[in-house]
mmCIF file of C-alpha atoms in Angstrom:
data_model
loop_
_atom_site.group_PDB
_atom_site.id
_atom_site.type_symbol
_atom_site.label_atom_id
_atom_site.label_comp_id
_atom_site.label_asym_id
_atom_site.label_seq_id
_atom_site.Cartn_x
_atom_site.Cartn_y
_atom_site.Cartn_z
ATOM 1 C CA MET O 645 62.805 66.490 31.333
ATOM 2 C CA ILE O 646 61.292 69.072 29.023
ATOM 3 C CA GLN O 647 57.768 69.804 30.259
ATOM 4 C CA HIS O 648 54.854 70.498 27.983
ATOM 5 C CA LEU O 649 52.794 72.967 29.993
ATOM 6 C CA GLN O 650 50.101 74.248 27.667
ATOM 7 C CA TRP O 651 47.515 73.334 30.297
ATOM 8 C CA TRP O 652 49.210 75.585 32.861
ATOM 9 C CA ARG O 653 49.302 78.622 30.579
ATOM 10 C CA ASP O 654 45.672 78.116 29.512
ATOM 11 C CA PHE O 655 44.561 77.408 33.083
ATOM 12 C CA VAL O 656 45.444 80.899 34.246
ATOM 13 C CA GLU O 657 43.855 82.509 31.181
ATOM 14 C CA TRP O 658 40.635 80.476 31.453
ATOM 15 C CA GLN O 659 40.305 81.132 35.176
ATOM 16 C CA GLN O 660 40.305 84.869 34.515
ATOM 17 C CA GLN O 661 37.147 84.335 32.454
ATOM 18 C CA ASP O 662 35.271 83.019 35.530
ATOM 19 C CA ILE O 663 34.436 79.686 33.887
ATOM 20 C CA SER O 664 34.570 76.370 35.731
ATOM 21 C CA VAL O 665 37.240 73.951 34.558
ATOM 22 C CA VAL O 666 38.233 70.381 35.285
ATOM 23 C CA LEU O 667 41.864 69.400 35.686
ATOM 24 C CA VAL O 668 42.625 65.773 34.884
ATOM 25 C CA THR O 669 46.002 64.733 36.292
ATOM 26 C CA VAL O 670 47.932 61.463 36.196
ATOM 27 C CA LEU O 671 48.516 60.705 39.895
ATOM 28 C CA ARG O 672 50.062 57.283 39.398
ATOM 29 C CA ALA O 673 51.206 55.206 36.440
ATOM 30 C CA ASP O 674 52.292 51.558 36.629
ATOM 31 C CA GLY O 675 53.747 49.655 33.701
ATOM 32 C CA SER O 676 53.568 50.901 30.119
ATOM 33 C CA THR O 677 51.377 54.018 29.887
ATOM 34 C CA PRO O 678 50.895 56.742 27.253
ATOM 35 C CA ARG O 679 51.815 59.587 29.642
ATOM 36 C CA GLU O 680 53.869 59.983 32.770
ATOM 37 C CA VAL O 681 52.904 60.939 36.331
ATOM 38 C CA GLY O 682 52.046 64.628 36.455
ATOM 39 C CA ALA O 683 50.724 64.833 32.895
ATOM 40 C CA THR O 684 47.696 67.115 33.029
ATOM 41 C CA MET O 685 44.742 67.919 30.801
ATOM 42 C CA LEU O 686 42.443 70.925 31.183
ATOM 43 C CA LEU O 687 38.789 70.985 30.066
ATOM 44 C CA ARG O 688 35.916 73.463 30.014
ATOM 45 C CA LEU O 689 32.592 73.952 28.216
ATOM 46 C CA ASP O 690 31.992 76.660 25.633
ATOM 47 C CA GLN O 691 28.705 78.539 25.180
ATOM 48 C CA GLN O 692 27.315 75.644 23.112
ATOM 49 C CA GLN O 693 28.209 73.196 25.919
ATOM 50 C CA GLN O 694 30.937 71.654 23.794
ATOM 51 C CA VAL O 695 34.166 70.546 25.445
ATOM 52 C CA GLN O 696 37.267 72.663 24.945
ATOM 53 C CA GLN O 697 40.505 70.882 25.732
ATOM 54 C CA SER O 698 44.050 71.984 26.511
ATOM 55 C CA ASP O 699 46.884 69.446 26.585
ATOM 56 C CA THR O 700 46.571 65.664 26.782
ATOM 57 C CA ILE O 701 46.940 62.675 29.066
ATOM 58 C CA GLY O 702 47.754 60.333 26.193
ATOM 59 C CA GLY O 703 44.863 60.239 23.741
ATOM 60 C CA GLY O 704 42.918 57.157 22.671
ATOM 61 C CA HIS O 705 40.040 55.575 24.562
ATOM 62 C CA LEU O 706 41.574 56.512 27.913
ATOM 63 C CA GLU O 707 41.324 60.182 27.051
ATOM 64 C CA PHE O 708 37.826 59.800 25.556
ATOM 65 C CA GLN O 709 36.565 58.289 28.808
ATOM 66 C CA ALA O 710 38.332 60.932 30.880
ATOM 67 C CA ILE O 711 36.727 63.700 28.799
ATOM 68 C CA ASP O 712 33.284 62.139 29.301
ATOM 69 C CA ILE O 713 33.782 62.075 33.076
ATOM 70 C CA ALA O 714 35.019 65.668 33.105
ATOM 71 C CA LYS O 715 32.105 66.838 30.952
ATOM 72 C CA GLN O 716 29.574 65.316 33.328
ATOM 73 C CA MET O 717 31.272 67.033 36.254
ATOM 74 C CA LEU O 718 31.026 70.371 34.425
ATOM 75 C CA LEU O 719 27.373 69.862 33.467
ATOM 76 C CA ASP O 720 26.234 68.687 36.895
ATOM 77 C CA SER O 721 26.292 71.575 39.343
ATOM 78 C CA GLU O 722 25.784 69.150 42.249
ATOM 79 C CA SER O 723 28.556 66.748 41.286
ATOM 80 C CA CYS O 724 31.510 66.206 43.587
ATOM 81 C CA ASP O 725 34.481 68.465 42.935
ATOM 82 C CA GLN O 726 37.057 65.719 43.195
ATOM 83 C CA ARG O 727 37.334 62.048 42.244
ATOM 84 C CA ILE O 728 39.992 59.486 41.405
ATOM 85 C CA GLU O 729 39.497 56.830 38.744
ATOM 86 C CA ARG O 730 41.663 53.800 37.982
ATOM 87 C CA PHE O 731 42.085 52.792 34.320
ATOM 88 C CA ASN O 732 43.441 49.442 33.197
ATOM 89 C CA LEU O 733 44.995 50.012 29.774
ATOM 90 C CA SER O 734 44.058 46.659 28.331
ATOM 91 C CA ALA O 735 42.241 45.577 25.189
ATOM 92 C CA ARG O 736 39.022 45.960 27.154
ATOM 93 C CA LEU O 737 39.593 49.719 27.141
ATOM 94 C CA GLY O 738 40.613 49.601 23.507
ATOM 95 C CA GLN O 739 44.288 50.133 24.321
ATOM 96 C CA CYS O 740 47.185 47.713 24.365
ATOM 97 C CA CYS O 741 49.695 49.563 26.584
ATOM 98 C CA GLY O 742 49.170 47.033 29.366
ATOM 99 C CA GLY O 743 49.752 49.472 32.217
ATOM 100 C CA VAL O 744 47.493 51.045 34.824
ATOM 101 C CA MET O 745 46.815 54.741 35.395
ATOM 102 C CA TRP O 746 45.124 56.587 38.243
ATOM 103 C CA LEU O 747 43.580 59.896 37.207
ATOM 104 C CA LEU O 748 42.558 62.730 39.503
ATOM 105 C CA PHE O 749 39.553 64.739 38.303
ATOM 106 C CA GLU O 750 39.221 68.116 39.985
ATOM 107 C CA LYS O 751 36.524 70.689 39.275
ATOM 108 C CA ILE O 752 37.851 74.172 39.941
ATOM 109 C CA GLU O 753 36.047 77.498 40.115
ATOM 110 C CA ALA O 754 37.735 80.853 39.533
ATOM 111 C CA ILE O 755 40.743 81.496 41.805
ATOM 112 C CA ARG O 756 42.075 84.359 39.773
ATOM 113 C CA ASP O 757 44.383 86.389 42.070
ATOM 114 C CA GLU O 758 46.270 83.418 43.470
ATOM 115 C CA LEU O 759 46.951 82.004 40.015
ATOM 116 C CA ILE O 760 47.971 85.302 38.425
ATOM 117 C CA THR O 761 50.544 85.834 41.177
ATOM 118 C CA CYS O 762 51.907 82.331 40.671
ATOM 119 C CA GLN O 763 52.113 82.555 36.898
ATOM 120 C CA THR O 764 53.873 85.912 37.059
ATOM 121 C CA ALA O 765 56.470 84.327 39.340
ATOM 122 C CA TRP O 766 56.692 81.277 37.040
ATOM 123 C CA GLN O 767 57.360 83.476 34.019
ATOM 124 C CA LYS O 768 60.254 85.007 35.967
ATOM 125 C CA GLY O 769 61.785 81.575 36.537
ATOM 126 C CA ARG O 770 60.221 80.454 39.844
ATOM 127 C CA SER O 771 58.725 77.022 40.438
ATOM 128 C CA ILE O 772 55.084 76.682 41.485
ATOM 129 C CA ILE O 773 53.777 74.091 43.951
ATOM 130 C CA ARG O 774 50.303 72.615 43.526
ATOM 131 C CA THR O 775 49.071 70.775 46.627
ATOM 132 C CA VAL O 776 45.917 68.670 46.574
ATOM 133 C CA SER O 777 44.668 66.175 49.130
ATOM 134 C CA ASP O 778 41.715 63.914 49.825
ATOM 135 C CA GLY O 779 38.665 66.163 49.917
ATOM 136 C CA GLN O 780 40.718 69.378 49.754
ATOM 137 C CA ALA O 781 40.933 71.491 46.621
ATOM 138 C CA SER O 782 44.241 72.361 44.997
ATOM 139 C CA THR O 783 46.208 75.252 46.393
ATOM 140 C CA TRP O 784 48.936 77.048 44.457
ATOM 141 C CA SER O 785 52.042 78.648 45.916
ATOM 142 C CA ILE O 786 55.466 79.873 44.872
ATOM 143 C CA ALA O 787 58.153 77.349 45.745
ATOM 144 C CA ASN O 788 60.914 78.298 48.156
ATOM 145 C CA ASP O 789 64.444 76.957 48.311
ATOM 146 C CA SER O 790 63.493 74.230 50.809
ATOM 147 C CA SER O 791 60.773 72.768 48.570
ATOM 148 C CA ALA O 792 61.150 69.147 47.510
ATOM 149 C CA SER O 793 63.429 68.709 44.514
ATOM 150 C CA SER O 794 61.283 66.077 42.802
ATOM 151 C CA ASN O 795 58.469 67.186 40.513
ATOM 152 C CA TYR O 796 55.848 64.930 42.142
ATOM 153 C CA GLN O 797 55.267 63.612 45.645
ATOM 154 C CA PHE O 798 52.515 61.285 46.817
ATOM 155 C CA GLN O 799 51.883 60.619 50.502
ATOM 156 C CA GLN O 800 49.241 58.318 51.969
ATOM 157 C CA ASN O 801 48.256 57.814 55.591
ATOM 158 C CA ASP O 802 45.461 55.291 56.205
ATOM 159 C CA ALA O 803 42.647 56.403 53.895
ATOM 160 C CA LYS O 804 43.973 59.958 53.445
ATOM 161 C CA TRP O 805 46.337 61.032 50.705
ATOM 162 C CA LEU O 806 48.254 64.164 49.690
ATOM 163 C CA TRP O 807 49.854 64.886 46.338
ATOM 164 C CA GLN O 808 52.199 67.677 45.342
ATOM 165 C CA GLN O 809 53.115 68.749 41.847
ATOM 166 C CA LYS O 810 56.003 71.102 41.119
ATOM 167 C CA ILE O 811 55.483 73.169 37.981
ATOM 168 C CA GLN O 812 58.994 73.997 36.870
ATOM 169 C CA PRO O 813 59.823 77.031 34.742
ATOM 170 C CA ASN O 814 60.650 76.225 31.148
ATOM 171 C CA ILE O 815 64.218 74.961 30.956
ATOM 172 C CA MET O 816 64.553 75.943 27.316
ATOM 173 C CA LYS O 817 65.624 79.558 26.931
ATOM 174 C CA VAL O 818 66.186 80.817 23.413
ATOM 175 C CA MET O 819 67.274 84.231 22.152
ATOM 176 C CA ILE O 820 66.510 84.704 18.462
ATOM 177 C CA PHE O 821 68.057 87.493 16.410
ATOM 178 C CA GLY O 822 66.118 88.299 13.276
ATOM 179 C CA ALA O 823 62.352 88.542 12.796
ATOM 180 C CA GLY O 824 62.264 87.539 9.147
ATOM 181 C CA HIS O 825 60.517 84.500 7.693
ATOM 182 C CA VAL O 826 62.793 81.899 9.312
ATOM 183 C CA GLY O 827 62.810 83.635 12.691
ATOM 184 C CA GLU O 828 59.019 83.826 12.699
ATOM 185 C CA ALA O 829 58.691 80.170 11.691
ATOM 186 C CA ILE O 830 61.015 79.094 14.515
ATOM 187 C CA VAL O 831 59.112 81.178 17.079
ATOM 188 C CA ARG O 832 55.801 79.650 15.988
ATOM 189 C CA CYS O 833 57.349 76.183 16.224
ATOM 190 C CA LEU O 834 58.782 76.813 19.699
ATOM 191 C CA LEU O 835 55.692 78.349 21.304
ATOM 192 C CA PRO O 836 53.553 75.184 21.674
ATOM 193 C CA ILE O 837 56.317 73.232 23.431
ATOM 194 C CA GLY O 838 56.991 75.739 26.185
ATOM 195 C CA VAL O 839 60.091 77.880 25.755
ATOM 196 C CA GLN O 840 61.244 81.186 27.209
ATOM 197 C CA ILE O 841 61.820 83.238 24.059
ATOM 198 C CA LYS O 842 63.513 86.579 23.577
ATOM 199 C CA TRP O 843 63.152 87.809 20.016
ATOM 200 C CA VAL O 844 65.435 90.648 18.936
ATOM 201 C CA ASP O 845 65.517 92.800 15.816
ATOM 202 C CA ASN O 846 66.666 96.318 14.927
ATOM 203 C CA ARG O 847 63.383 96.954 13.106
ATOM 204 C CA ASP O 848 60.617 97.836 15.568
ATOM 205 C CA ASP O 849 57.714 97.166 13.203
ATOM 206 C CA ILE O 850 58.860 93.741 11.988
ATOM 207 C CA PHE O 851 57.290 91.594 14.747
ATOM 208 C CA PRO O 852 53.923 89.983 13.810
ATOM 209 C CA LEU O 853 51.034 91.480 15.778
ATOM 210 C CA ASP O 854 49.697 88.129 16.972
ATOM 211 C CA LEU O 855 53.060 87.185 18.523
ATOM 212 C CA ARG O 856 53.852 90.396 20.386
ATOM 213 C CA ASN O 857 51.839 89.379 23.458
ATOM 214 C CA GLN O 858 53.198 85.835 23.477
ATOM 215 C CA VAL O 859 56.913 86.503 23.097
ATOM 216 C CA ASN O 860 59.333 88.996 24.619
ATOM 217 C CA CYS O 861 59.949 91.092 21.490
ATOM 218 C CA ILE O 862 62.872 93.521 21.713
ATOM 219 C CA GLY O 863 63.429 96.276 19.172
ATOM 220 C CA THR O 864 66.887 97.804 19.557
ATOM 221 C CA ASP O 865 69.603 99.524 17.535
ATOM 222 C CA VAL O 866 72.285 97.589 19.436
ATOM 223 C CA PRO O 867 71.062 93.974 19.460
ATOM 224 C CA GLU O 868 74.467 92.595 20.449
ATOM 225 C CA VAL O 869 74.046 94.204 23.887
ATOM 226 C CA GLU O 870 71.153 91.821 24.629
ATOM 227 C CA ILE O 871 73.581 88.896 24.525
ATOM 228 C CA ARG O 872 75.483 90.230 27.530
ATOM 229 C CA HIS O 873 72.410 89.908 29.750
ATOM 230 C CA PHE O 874 71.160 86.537 28.477
ATOM 231 C CA ASP O 875 71.246 83.360 30.573
ATOM 232 C CA ARG O 876 74.360 81.334 29.761
ATOM 233 C CA SER O 877 72.344 78.110 29.959
ATOM 234 C CA GLY O 878 70.283 79.262 26.984
ATOM 235 C CA ALA O 879 70.593 79.009 23.211
ATOM 236 C CA ILE O 880 71.283 81.819 20.764
ATOM 237 C CA LEU O 881 70.075 81.771 17.162
ATOM 238 C CA ILE O 882 71.451 84.328 14.700
ATOM 239 C CA LEU O 883 69.137 84.737 11.711
ATOM 240 C CA THR O 884 69.324 88.384 10.679
ATOM 241 C CA HIS O 885 69.069 89.896 7.191
ATOM 242 C CA ASP O 886 72.509 91.514 7.505
ATOM 243 C CA HIS O 887 75.736 89.456 7.333
ATOM 244 C CA GLN O 888 77.730 92.208 9.014
ATOM 245 C CA LEU O 889 75.270 92.215 11.910
ATOM 246 C CA ASP O 890 75.492 88.419 12.036
ATOM 247 C CA LEU O 891 79.256 88.751 12.422
ATOM 248 C CA GLN O 892 78.920 91.309 15.235
ATOM 249 C CA LEU O 893 76.530 88.991 17.042
ATOM 250 C CA CYS O 894 78.941 86.074 16.623
ATOM 251 C CA PHE O 895 81.762 88.203 18.050
ATOM 252 C CA GLU O 896 79.643 88.853 21.147
ATOM 253 C CA ALA O 897 78.101 85.381 21.567
ATOM 254 C CA LEU O 898 81.403 83.518 21.160
ATOM 255 C CA LYS O 899 83.626 85.660 23.378
ATOM 256 C CA PRO O 900 85.886 83.374 25.427
ATOM 257 C CA THR O 901 84.356 82.913 28.863
ATOM 258 C CA GLN O 902 84.295 80.420 31.707
ATOM 259 C CA GLN O 903 80.665 79.603 30.930
ATOM 260 C CA PRO O 904 79.844 79.575 27.215
ATOM 261 C CA PHE O 905 76.258 79.554 25.996
ATOM 262 C CA ALA O 906 74.612 76.148 25.671
ATOM 263 C CA TYR O 907 74.236 76.708 21.928
ATOM 264 C CA VAL O 908 75.175 79.400 19.411
ATOM 265 C CA GLY O 909 73.759 78.775 15.957
ATOM 266 C CA MET O 910 73.796 80.885 12.809
ATOM 267 C CA ILE O 911 71.849 80.394 9.628
ATOM 268 C CA GLY O 912 74.056 80.086 6.569
ATOM 269 C CA SER O 913 76.169 77.857 4.370
ATOM 270 C CA LYS O 914 79.525 76.206 5.001
ATOM 271 C CA SER O 915 81.182 78.938 2.938
ATOM 272 C CA LYS O 916 79.635 81.647 5.154
ATOM 273 C CA ARG O 917 80.916 79.805 8.185
ATOM 274 C CA ALA O 918 84.440 79.622 6.694
ATOM 275 C CA ILE O 919 84.478 83.380 6.043
ATOM 276 C CA PHE O 920 83.277 84.113 9.573
ATOM 277 C CA GLU O 921 85.822 81.745 11.109
ATOM 278 C CA LYS O 922 88.629 83.466 9.212
ATOM 279 C CA ARG O 923 87.563 86.922 10.389
ATOM 280 C CA MET O 924 87.063 85.791 13.981
ATOM 281 C CA SER O 925 90.378 83.992 14.013
ATOM 282 C CA ALA O 926 92.042 87.230 12.878
ATOM 283 C CA ARG O 927 90.475 88.871 15.947
ATOM 284 C CA GLY O 928 92.164 86.316 18.192
ATOM 285 C CA TYR O 929 89.244 83.963 18.855
ATOM 286 C CA PRO O 930 90.583 80.502 19.821
ATOM 287 C CA GLN O 931 89.752 77.464 17.713
ATOM 288 C CA THR O 932 87.652 75.945 20.509
ATOM 289 C CA GLN O 933 85.298 78.940 20.349
ATOM 290 C CA LEU O 934 85.065 78.796 16.562
ATOM 291 C CA GLU O 935 84.228 75.092 16.672
ATOM 292 C CA SER O 936 81.342 75.727 19.083
ATOM 293 C CA LEU O 937 79.481 77.756 16.450
ATOM 294 C CA VAL O 938 76.707 75.700 14.838
ATOM 295 C CA CYS O 939 76.451 76.627 11.156
ATOM 296 C CA PRO O 940 74.614 75.390 9.178
ATOM 297 C CA ILE O 941 71.873 74.954 11.788
ATOM 298 C CA GLY O 942 69.369 72.110 12.076
ATOM 299 C CA ILE O 943 69.562 68.339 12.227
ATOM 300 C CA ASP O 944 71.417 66.369 9.574
ATOM 301 C CA GLY O 945 69.634 65.093 6.503
ATOM 302 C CA ILE O 946 67.294 68.037 5.892
ATOM 303 C CA SER O 947 68.337 70.315 3.027
ATOM 304 C CA SER O 948 65.149 72.281 2.338
ATOM 305 C CA LYS O 949 65.352 76.072 2.522
ATOM 306 C CA GLN O 950 61.657 76.546 3.233
ATOM 307 C CA PRO O 951 61.276 78.532 6.499
ATOM 308 C CA ALA O 952 58.778 76.092 8.062
ATOM 309 C CA ILE O 953 61.029 73.105 7.351
ATOM 310 C CA ILE O 954 64.130 74.916 8.598
ATOM 311 C CA ALA O 955 62.178 75.714 11.759
ATOM 312 C CA VAL O 956 61.255 72.067 12.393
ATOM 313 C CA SER O 957 64.872 71.025 11.844
ATOM 314 C CA VAL O 958 66.289 73.693 14.166
ATOM 315 C CA VAL O 959 63.746 73.078 16.917
ATOM 316 C CA ALA O 960 64.493 69.344 16.741
ATOM 317 C CA GLU O 961 68.175 70.171 17.239
ATOM 318 C CA LEU O 962 67.377 72.348 20.260
ATOM 319 C CA LEU O 963 65.138 69.663 21.755
ATOM 320 C CA GLN O 964 67.965 67.148 21.494
ATOM 321 C CA LEU O 965 70.294 69.601 23.201
ATOM 322 C CA PHE O 966 68.018 70.451 26.122
ATOM 323 C CA ASP O 967 66.642 66.939 26.562
ATOM 324 C CA ASN O 968 70.202 65.702 27.062
ATOM 325 C CA LYS O 969 70.539 68.238 29.887
ATOM 326 C CA LYS O 970 67.552 66.908 31.830
#
């Protein structure tokens, strides 16, 4: 399953600011509920004592009540650091889901070094284990090969309980060639949903300043070389300003191999695709490789050429692809 982990990225950043936070986590969910076990919301207070929120546990009255509880924990310096609340999602709560959710509220002070180490490992593709138990604060560690394969584990012995959450690295890996309007729109659309992005262009000064610290931006005169080192389980998007460069990138991305990329897409029309297929066929590329090229890109039924709309269409296509791999 594709994980939305905005809370995890913000958690590390907020902890470095030495501000108390409350993590609200779905420990258990029975019946129909707005979010699944493991869904997590992060809250803190700004200088005006207003709540700042990252991520969601489902919205509605459930979330409003959870925010109120978290705010009181943040305001009260003598409040307990951990509590579990049971919510019946009935009309009485103003929701009609009909299920039941158990939420863990945990007030956490700065634990900077431990978290920075874990997030660095997570960004490199390692899983992180969060362990929390009755009366014991969360600890964070880098998973090893013998760690449990499931994302969540709950154990209870008499009145004591222990819960583990595995924070998996983003399964979506996307390499984007071209930092023009469409490439930028796709990057901005991908960022909030949690994707490992490599963004490549042969113009060093083309990448927007506000994205350079959020995305792995690569300026290079030989962009096709980057393809050789990219994870074969990832997706490649070819969106450059130069059709000849697009063709070179297609030559590299579609080379016959035992493990093709999960997706190779190129922006363009059906006529552009036909021209490229003809030239690649002349180079000896088999028909199976030519058929794997996605061009035009994006889901069916959307014809707009506006960058933001193209981006939504393409990201929807990638979500379908990776969600089917869960």
